[in-house]
PDB file of N, CA and C in Angstrom:
ATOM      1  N   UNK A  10       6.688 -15.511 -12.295  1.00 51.00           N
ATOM      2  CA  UNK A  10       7.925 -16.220 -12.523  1.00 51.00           C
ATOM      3  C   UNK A  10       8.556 -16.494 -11.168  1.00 51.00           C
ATOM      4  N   UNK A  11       9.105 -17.757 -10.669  1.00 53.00           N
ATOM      5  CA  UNK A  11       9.705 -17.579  -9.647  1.00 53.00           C
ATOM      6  C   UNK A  11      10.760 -17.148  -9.892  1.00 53.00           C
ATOM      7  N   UNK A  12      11.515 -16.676  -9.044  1.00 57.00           N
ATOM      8  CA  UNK A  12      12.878 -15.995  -8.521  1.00 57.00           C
ATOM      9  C   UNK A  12      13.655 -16.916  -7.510  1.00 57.00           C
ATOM     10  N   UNK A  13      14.812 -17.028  -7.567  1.00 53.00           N
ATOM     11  CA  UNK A  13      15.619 -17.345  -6.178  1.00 53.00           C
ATOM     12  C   UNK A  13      16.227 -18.620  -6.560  1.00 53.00           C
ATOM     13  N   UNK A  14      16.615 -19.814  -5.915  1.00 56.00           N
ATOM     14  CA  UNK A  14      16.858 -20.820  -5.830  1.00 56.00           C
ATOM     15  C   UNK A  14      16.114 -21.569  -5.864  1.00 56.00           C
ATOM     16  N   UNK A  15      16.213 -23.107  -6.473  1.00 55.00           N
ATOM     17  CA  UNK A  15      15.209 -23.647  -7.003  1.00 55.00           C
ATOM     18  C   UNK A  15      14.319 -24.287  -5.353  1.00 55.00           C
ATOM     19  N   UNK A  16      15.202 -24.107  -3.783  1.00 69.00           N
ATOM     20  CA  UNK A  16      14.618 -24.340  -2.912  1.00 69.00           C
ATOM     21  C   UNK A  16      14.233 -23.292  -1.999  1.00 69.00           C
ATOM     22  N   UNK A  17      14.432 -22.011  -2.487  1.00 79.00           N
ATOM     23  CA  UNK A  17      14.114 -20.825  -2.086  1.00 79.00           C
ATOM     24  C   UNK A  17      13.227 -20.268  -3.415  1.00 79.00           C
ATOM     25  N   UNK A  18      12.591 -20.259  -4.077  1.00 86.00           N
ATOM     26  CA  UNK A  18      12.179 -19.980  -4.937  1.00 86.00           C
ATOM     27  C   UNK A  18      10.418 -19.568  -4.696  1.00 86.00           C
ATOM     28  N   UNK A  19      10.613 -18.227  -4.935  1.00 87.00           N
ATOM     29  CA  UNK A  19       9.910 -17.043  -4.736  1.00 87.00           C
ATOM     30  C   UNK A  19       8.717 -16.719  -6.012  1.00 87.00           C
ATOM     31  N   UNK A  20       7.589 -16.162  -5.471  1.00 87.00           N
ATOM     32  CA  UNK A  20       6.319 -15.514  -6.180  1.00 87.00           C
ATOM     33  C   UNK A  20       6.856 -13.611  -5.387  1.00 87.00           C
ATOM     34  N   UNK A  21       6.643 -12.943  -6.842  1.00 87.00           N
ATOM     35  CA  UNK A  21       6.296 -11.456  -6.117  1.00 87.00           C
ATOM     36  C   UNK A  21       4.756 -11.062  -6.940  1.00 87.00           C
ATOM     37  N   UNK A  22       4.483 -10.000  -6.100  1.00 85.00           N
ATOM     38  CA  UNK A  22       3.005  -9.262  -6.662  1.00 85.00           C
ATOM     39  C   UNK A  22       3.209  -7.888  -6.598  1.00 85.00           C
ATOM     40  N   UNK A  23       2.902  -6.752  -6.564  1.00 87.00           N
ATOM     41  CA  UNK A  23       2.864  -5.799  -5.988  1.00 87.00           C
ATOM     42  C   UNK A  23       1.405  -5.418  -4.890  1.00 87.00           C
ATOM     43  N   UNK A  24       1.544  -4.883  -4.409  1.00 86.00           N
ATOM     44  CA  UNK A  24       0.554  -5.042  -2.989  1.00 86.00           C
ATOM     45  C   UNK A  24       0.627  -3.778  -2.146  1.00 86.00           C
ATOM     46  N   UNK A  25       0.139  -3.596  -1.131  1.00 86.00           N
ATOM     47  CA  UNK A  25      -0.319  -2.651   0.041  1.00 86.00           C
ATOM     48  C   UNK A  25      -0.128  -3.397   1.278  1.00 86.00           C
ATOM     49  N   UNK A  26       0.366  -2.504   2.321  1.00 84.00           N
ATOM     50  CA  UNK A  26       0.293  -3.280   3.645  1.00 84.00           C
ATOM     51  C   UNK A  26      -0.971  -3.363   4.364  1.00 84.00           C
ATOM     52  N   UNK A  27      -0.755  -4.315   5.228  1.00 80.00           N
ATOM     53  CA  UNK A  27      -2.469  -4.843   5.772  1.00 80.00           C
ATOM     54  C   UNK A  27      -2.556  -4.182   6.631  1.00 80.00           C
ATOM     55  N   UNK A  28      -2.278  -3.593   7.520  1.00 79.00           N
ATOM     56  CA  UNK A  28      -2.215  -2.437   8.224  1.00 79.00           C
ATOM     57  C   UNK A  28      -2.600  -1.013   8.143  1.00 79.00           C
ATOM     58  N   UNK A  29      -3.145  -0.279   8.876  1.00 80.00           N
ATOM     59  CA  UNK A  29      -2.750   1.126   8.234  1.00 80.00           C
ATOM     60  C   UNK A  29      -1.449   1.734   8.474  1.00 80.00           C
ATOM     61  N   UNK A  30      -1.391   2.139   7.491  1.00 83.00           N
ATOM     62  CA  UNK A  30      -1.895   3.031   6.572  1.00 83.00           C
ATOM     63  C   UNK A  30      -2.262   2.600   5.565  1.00 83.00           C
ATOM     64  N   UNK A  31      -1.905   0.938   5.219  1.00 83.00           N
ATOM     65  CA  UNK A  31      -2.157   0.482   3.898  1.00 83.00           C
ATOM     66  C   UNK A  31      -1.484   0.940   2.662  1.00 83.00           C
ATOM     67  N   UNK A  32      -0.194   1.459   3.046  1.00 87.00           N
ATOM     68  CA  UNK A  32       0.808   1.979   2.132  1.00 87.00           C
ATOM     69  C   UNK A  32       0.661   1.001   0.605  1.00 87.00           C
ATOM     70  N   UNK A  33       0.013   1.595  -0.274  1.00 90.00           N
ATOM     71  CA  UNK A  33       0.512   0.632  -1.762  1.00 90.00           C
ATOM     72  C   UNK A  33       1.831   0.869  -2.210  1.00 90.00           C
ATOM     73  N   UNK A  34       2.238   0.508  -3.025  1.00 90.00           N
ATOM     74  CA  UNK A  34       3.455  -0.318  -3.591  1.00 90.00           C
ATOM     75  C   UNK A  34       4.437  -0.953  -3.022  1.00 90.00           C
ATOM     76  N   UNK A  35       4.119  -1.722  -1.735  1.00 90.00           N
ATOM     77  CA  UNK A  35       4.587  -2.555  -1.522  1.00 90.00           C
ATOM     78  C   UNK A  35       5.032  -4.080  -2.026  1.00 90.00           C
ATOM     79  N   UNK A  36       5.903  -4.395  -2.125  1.00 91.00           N
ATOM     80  CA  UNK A  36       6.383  -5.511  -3.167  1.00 91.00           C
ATOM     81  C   UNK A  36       6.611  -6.710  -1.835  1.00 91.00           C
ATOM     82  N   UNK A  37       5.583  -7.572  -2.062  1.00 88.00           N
ATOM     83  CA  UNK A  37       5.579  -9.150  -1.730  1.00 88.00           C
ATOM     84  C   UNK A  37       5.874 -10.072  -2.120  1.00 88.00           C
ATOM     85  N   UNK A  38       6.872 -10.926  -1.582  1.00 87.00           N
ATOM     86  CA  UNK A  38       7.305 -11.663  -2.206  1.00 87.00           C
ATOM     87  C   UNK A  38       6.681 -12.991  -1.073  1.00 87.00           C
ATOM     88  N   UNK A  39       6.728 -14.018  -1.782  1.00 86.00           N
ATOM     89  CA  UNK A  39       5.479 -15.814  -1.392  1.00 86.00           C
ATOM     90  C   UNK A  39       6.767 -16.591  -1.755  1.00 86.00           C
ATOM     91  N   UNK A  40       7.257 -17.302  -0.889  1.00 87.00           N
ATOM     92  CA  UNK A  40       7.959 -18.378  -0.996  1.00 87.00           C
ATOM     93  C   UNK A  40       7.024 -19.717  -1.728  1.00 87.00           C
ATOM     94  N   UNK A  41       7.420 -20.394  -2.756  1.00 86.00           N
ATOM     95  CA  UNK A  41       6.466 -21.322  -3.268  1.00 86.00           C
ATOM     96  C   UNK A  41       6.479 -22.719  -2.419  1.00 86.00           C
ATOM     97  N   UNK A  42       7.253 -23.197  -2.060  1.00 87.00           N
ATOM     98  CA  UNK A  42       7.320 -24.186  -1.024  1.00 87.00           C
ATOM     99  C   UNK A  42       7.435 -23.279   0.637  1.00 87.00           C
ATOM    100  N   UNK A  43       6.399 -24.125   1.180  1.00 87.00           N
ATOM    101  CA  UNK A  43       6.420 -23.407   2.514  1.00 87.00           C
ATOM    102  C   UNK A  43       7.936 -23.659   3.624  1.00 87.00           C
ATOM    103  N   UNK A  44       8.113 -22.586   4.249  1.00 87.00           N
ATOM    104  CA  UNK A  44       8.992 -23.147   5.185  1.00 87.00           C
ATOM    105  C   UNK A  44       8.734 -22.920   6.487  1.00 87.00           C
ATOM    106  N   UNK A  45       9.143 -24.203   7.015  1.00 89.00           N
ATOM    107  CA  UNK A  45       9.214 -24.824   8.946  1.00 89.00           C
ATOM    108  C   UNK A  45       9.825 -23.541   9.338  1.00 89.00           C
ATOM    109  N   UNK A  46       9.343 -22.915  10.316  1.00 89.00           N
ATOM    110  CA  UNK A  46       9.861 -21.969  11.234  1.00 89.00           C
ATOM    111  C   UNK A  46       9.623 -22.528  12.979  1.00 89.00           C
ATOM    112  N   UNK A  47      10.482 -22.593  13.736  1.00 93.00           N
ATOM    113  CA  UNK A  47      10.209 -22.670  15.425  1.00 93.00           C
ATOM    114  C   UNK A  47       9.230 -21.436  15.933  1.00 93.00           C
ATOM    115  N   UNK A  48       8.398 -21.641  17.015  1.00 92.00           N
ATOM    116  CA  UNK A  48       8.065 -20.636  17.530  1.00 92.00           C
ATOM    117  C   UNK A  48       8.988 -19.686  18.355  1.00 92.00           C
ATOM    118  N   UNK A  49      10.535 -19.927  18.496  1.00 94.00           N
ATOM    119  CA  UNK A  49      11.600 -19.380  19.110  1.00 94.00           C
ATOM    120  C   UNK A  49      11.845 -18.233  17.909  1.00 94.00           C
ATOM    121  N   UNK A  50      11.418 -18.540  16.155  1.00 92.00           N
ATOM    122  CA  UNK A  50      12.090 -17.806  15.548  1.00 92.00           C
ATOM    123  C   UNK A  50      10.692 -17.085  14.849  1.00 92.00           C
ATOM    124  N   UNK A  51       9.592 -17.337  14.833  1.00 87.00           N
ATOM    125  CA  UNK A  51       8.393 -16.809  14.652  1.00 87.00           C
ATOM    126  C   UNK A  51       7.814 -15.326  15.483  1.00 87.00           C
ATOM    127  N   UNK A  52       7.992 -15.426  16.785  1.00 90.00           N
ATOM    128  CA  UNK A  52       8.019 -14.760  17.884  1.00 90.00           C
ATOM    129  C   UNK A  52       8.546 -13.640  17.951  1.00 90.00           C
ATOM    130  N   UNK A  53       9.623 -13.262  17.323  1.00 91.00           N
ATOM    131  CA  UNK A  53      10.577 -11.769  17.269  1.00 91.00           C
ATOM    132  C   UNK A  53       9.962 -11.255  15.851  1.00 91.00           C
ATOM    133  N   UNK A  54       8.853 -11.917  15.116  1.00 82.00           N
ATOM    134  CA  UNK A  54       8.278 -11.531  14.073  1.00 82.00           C
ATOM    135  C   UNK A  54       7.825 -10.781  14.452  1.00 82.00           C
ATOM    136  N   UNK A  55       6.487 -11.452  15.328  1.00 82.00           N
ATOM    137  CA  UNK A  55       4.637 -11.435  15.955  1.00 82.00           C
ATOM    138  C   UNK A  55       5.367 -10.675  16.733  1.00 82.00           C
ATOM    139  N   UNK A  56       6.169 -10.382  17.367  1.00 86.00           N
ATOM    140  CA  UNK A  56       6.096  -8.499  18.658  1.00 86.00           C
ATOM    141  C   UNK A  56       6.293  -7.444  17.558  1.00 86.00           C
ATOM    142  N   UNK A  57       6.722  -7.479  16.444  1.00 84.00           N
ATOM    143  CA  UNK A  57       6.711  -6.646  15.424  1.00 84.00           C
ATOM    144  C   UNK A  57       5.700  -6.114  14.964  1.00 84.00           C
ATOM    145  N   UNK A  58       5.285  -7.166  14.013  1.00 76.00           N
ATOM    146  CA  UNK A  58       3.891  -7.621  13.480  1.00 76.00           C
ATOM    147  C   UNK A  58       2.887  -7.483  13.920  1.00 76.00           C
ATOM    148  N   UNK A  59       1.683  -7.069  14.415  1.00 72.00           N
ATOM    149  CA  UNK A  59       0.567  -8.083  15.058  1.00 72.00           C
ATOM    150  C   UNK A  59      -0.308  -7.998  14.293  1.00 72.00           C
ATOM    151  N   UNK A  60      -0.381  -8.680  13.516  1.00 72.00           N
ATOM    152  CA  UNK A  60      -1.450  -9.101  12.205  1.00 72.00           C
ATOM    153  C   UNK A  60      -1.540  -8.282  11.113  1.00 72.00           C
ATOM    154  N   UNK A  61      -2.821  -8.830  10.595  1.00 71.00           N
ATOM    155  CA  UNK A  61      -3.858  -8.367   9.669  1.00 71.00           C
ATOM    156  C   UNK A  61      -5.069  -7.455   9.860  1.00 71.00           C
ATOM    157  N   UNK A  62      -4.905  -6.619   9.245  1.00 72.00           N
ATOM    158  CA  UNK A  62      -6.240  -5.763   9.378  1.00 72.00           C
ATOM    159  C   UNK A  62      -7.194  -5.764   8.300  1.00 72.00           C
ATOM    160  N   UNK A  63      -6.225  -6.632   7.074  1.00 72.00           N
ATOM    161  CA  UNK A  63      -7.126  -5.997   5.862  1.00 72.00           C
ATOM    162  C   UNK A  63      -7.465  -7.998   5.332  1.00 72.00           C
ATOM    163  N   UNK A  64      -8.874  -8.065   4.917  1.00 76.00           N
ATOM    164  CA  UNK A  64      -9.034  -9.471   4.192  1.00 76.00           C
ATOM    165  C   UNK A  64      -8.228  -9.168   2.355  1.00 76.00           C
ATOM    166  N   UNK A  65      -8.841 -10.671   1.912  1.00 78.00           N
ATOM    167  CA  UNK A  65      -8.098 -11.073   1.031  1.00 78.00           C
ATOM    168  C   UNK A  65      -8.731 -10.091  -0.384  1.00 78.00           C
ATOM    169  N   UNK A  66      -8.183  -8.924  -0.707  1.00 78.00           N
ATOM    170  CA  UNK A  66      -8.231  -8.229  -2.221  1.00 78.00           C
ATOM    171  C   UNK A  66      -8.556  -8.872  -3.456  1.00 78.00           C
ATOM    172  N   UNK A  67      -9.338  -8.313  -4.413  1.00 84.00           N
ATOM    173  CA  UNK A  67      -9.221  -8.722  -5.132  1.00 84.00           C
ATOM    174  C   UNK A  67      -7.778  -8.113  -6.200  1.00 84.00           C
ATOM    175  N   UNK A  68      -7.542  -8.876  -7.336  1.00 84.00           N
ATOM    176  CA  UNK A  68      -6.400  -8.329  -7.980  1.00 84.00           C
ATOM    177  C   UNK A  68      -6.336  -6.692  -8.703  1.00 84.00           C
ATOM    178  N   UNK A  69      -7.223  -6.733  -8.717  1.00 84.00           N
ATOM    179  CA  UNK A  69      -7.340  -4.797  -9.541  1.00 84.00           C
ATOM    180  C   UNK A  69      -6.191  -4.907 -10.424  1.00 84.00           C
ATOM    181  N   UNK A  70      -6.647  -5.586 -11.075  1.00 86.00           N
ATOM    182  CA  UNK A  70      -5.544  -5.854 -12.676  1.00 86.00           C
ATOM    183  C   UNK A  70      -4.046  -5.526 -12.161  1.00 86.00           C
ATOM    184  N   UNK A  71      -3.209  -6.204 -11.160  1.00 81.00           N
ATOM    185  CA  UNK A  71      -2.387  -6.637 -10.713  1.00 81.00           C
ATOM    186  C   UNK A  71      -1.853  -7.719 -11.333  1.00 81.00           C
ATOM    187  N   UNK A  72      -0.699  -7.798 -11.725  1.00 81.00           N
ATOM    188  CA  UNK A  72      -0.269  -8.901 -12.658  1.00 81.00           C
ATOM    189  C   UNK A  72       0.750 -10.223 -11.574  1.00 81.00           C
ATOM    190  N   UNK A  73       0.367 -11.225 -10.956  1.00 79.00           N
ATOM    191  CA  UNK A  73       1.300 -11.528 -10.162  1.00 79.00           C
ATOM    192  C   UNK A  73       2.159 -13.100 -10.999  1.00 79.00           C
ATOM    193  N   UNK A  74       3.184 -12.918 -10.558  1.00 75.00           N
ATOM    194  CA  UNK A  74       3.768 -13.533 -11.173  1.00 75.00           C
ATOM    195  C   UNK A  74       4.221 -14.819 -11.011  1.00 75.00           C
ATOM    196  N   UNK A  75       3.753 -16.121 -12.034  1.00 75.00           N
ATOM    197  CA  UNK A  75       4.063 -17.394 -11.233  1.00 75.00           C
ATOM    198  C   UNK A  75       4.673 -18.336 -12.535  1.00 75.00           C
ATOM    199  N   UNK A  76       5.521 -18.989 -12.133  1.00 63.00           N
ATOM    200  CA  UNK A  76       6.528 -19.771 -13.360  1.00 63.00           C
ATOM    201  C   UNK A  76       5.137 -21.190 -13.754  1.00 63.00           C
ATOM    202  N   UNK A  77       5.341 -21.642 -14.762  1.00 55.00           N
ATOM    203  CA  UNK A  77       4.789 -22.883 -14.903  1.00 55.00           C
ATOM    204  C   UNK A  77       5.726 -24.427 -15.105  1.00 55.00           C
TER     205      UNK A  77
END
């Protein structure tokens, strides 16, 4: 189901971080329309962040949620 505003309007799943420790129950939320970010405002992400460690999961009967 999305969530939010109809131009902010959100997908959640429940999930694990890509990282270790790979903490599960982490709750993700997917913006359904993408949004423009600057690399001025991307950047204070990525020194946070630095990636992915883990590829793409399968669902393990994970229910994620999407409006029609």
């Amino acid at each position: 189901m999305h969530t939010g505003a109809a131009d902010h309007a959100y997908d959640r799943y429940p999930g694990s971080l890509t990282t270790p420790p790979c903490t599960e129950g982490v709750p993700w939320l997917i913006m359904v329309e993408p949004v423009e970010l600057s690399p001025g405002q991307i950047e204070p992400f990525r020194s946070l962040h630095h990636g992915t460690n883990r590829p793409v999961q399968p669902l393990y009967g994970r229910t994620v949620l999407v409006s029609q």
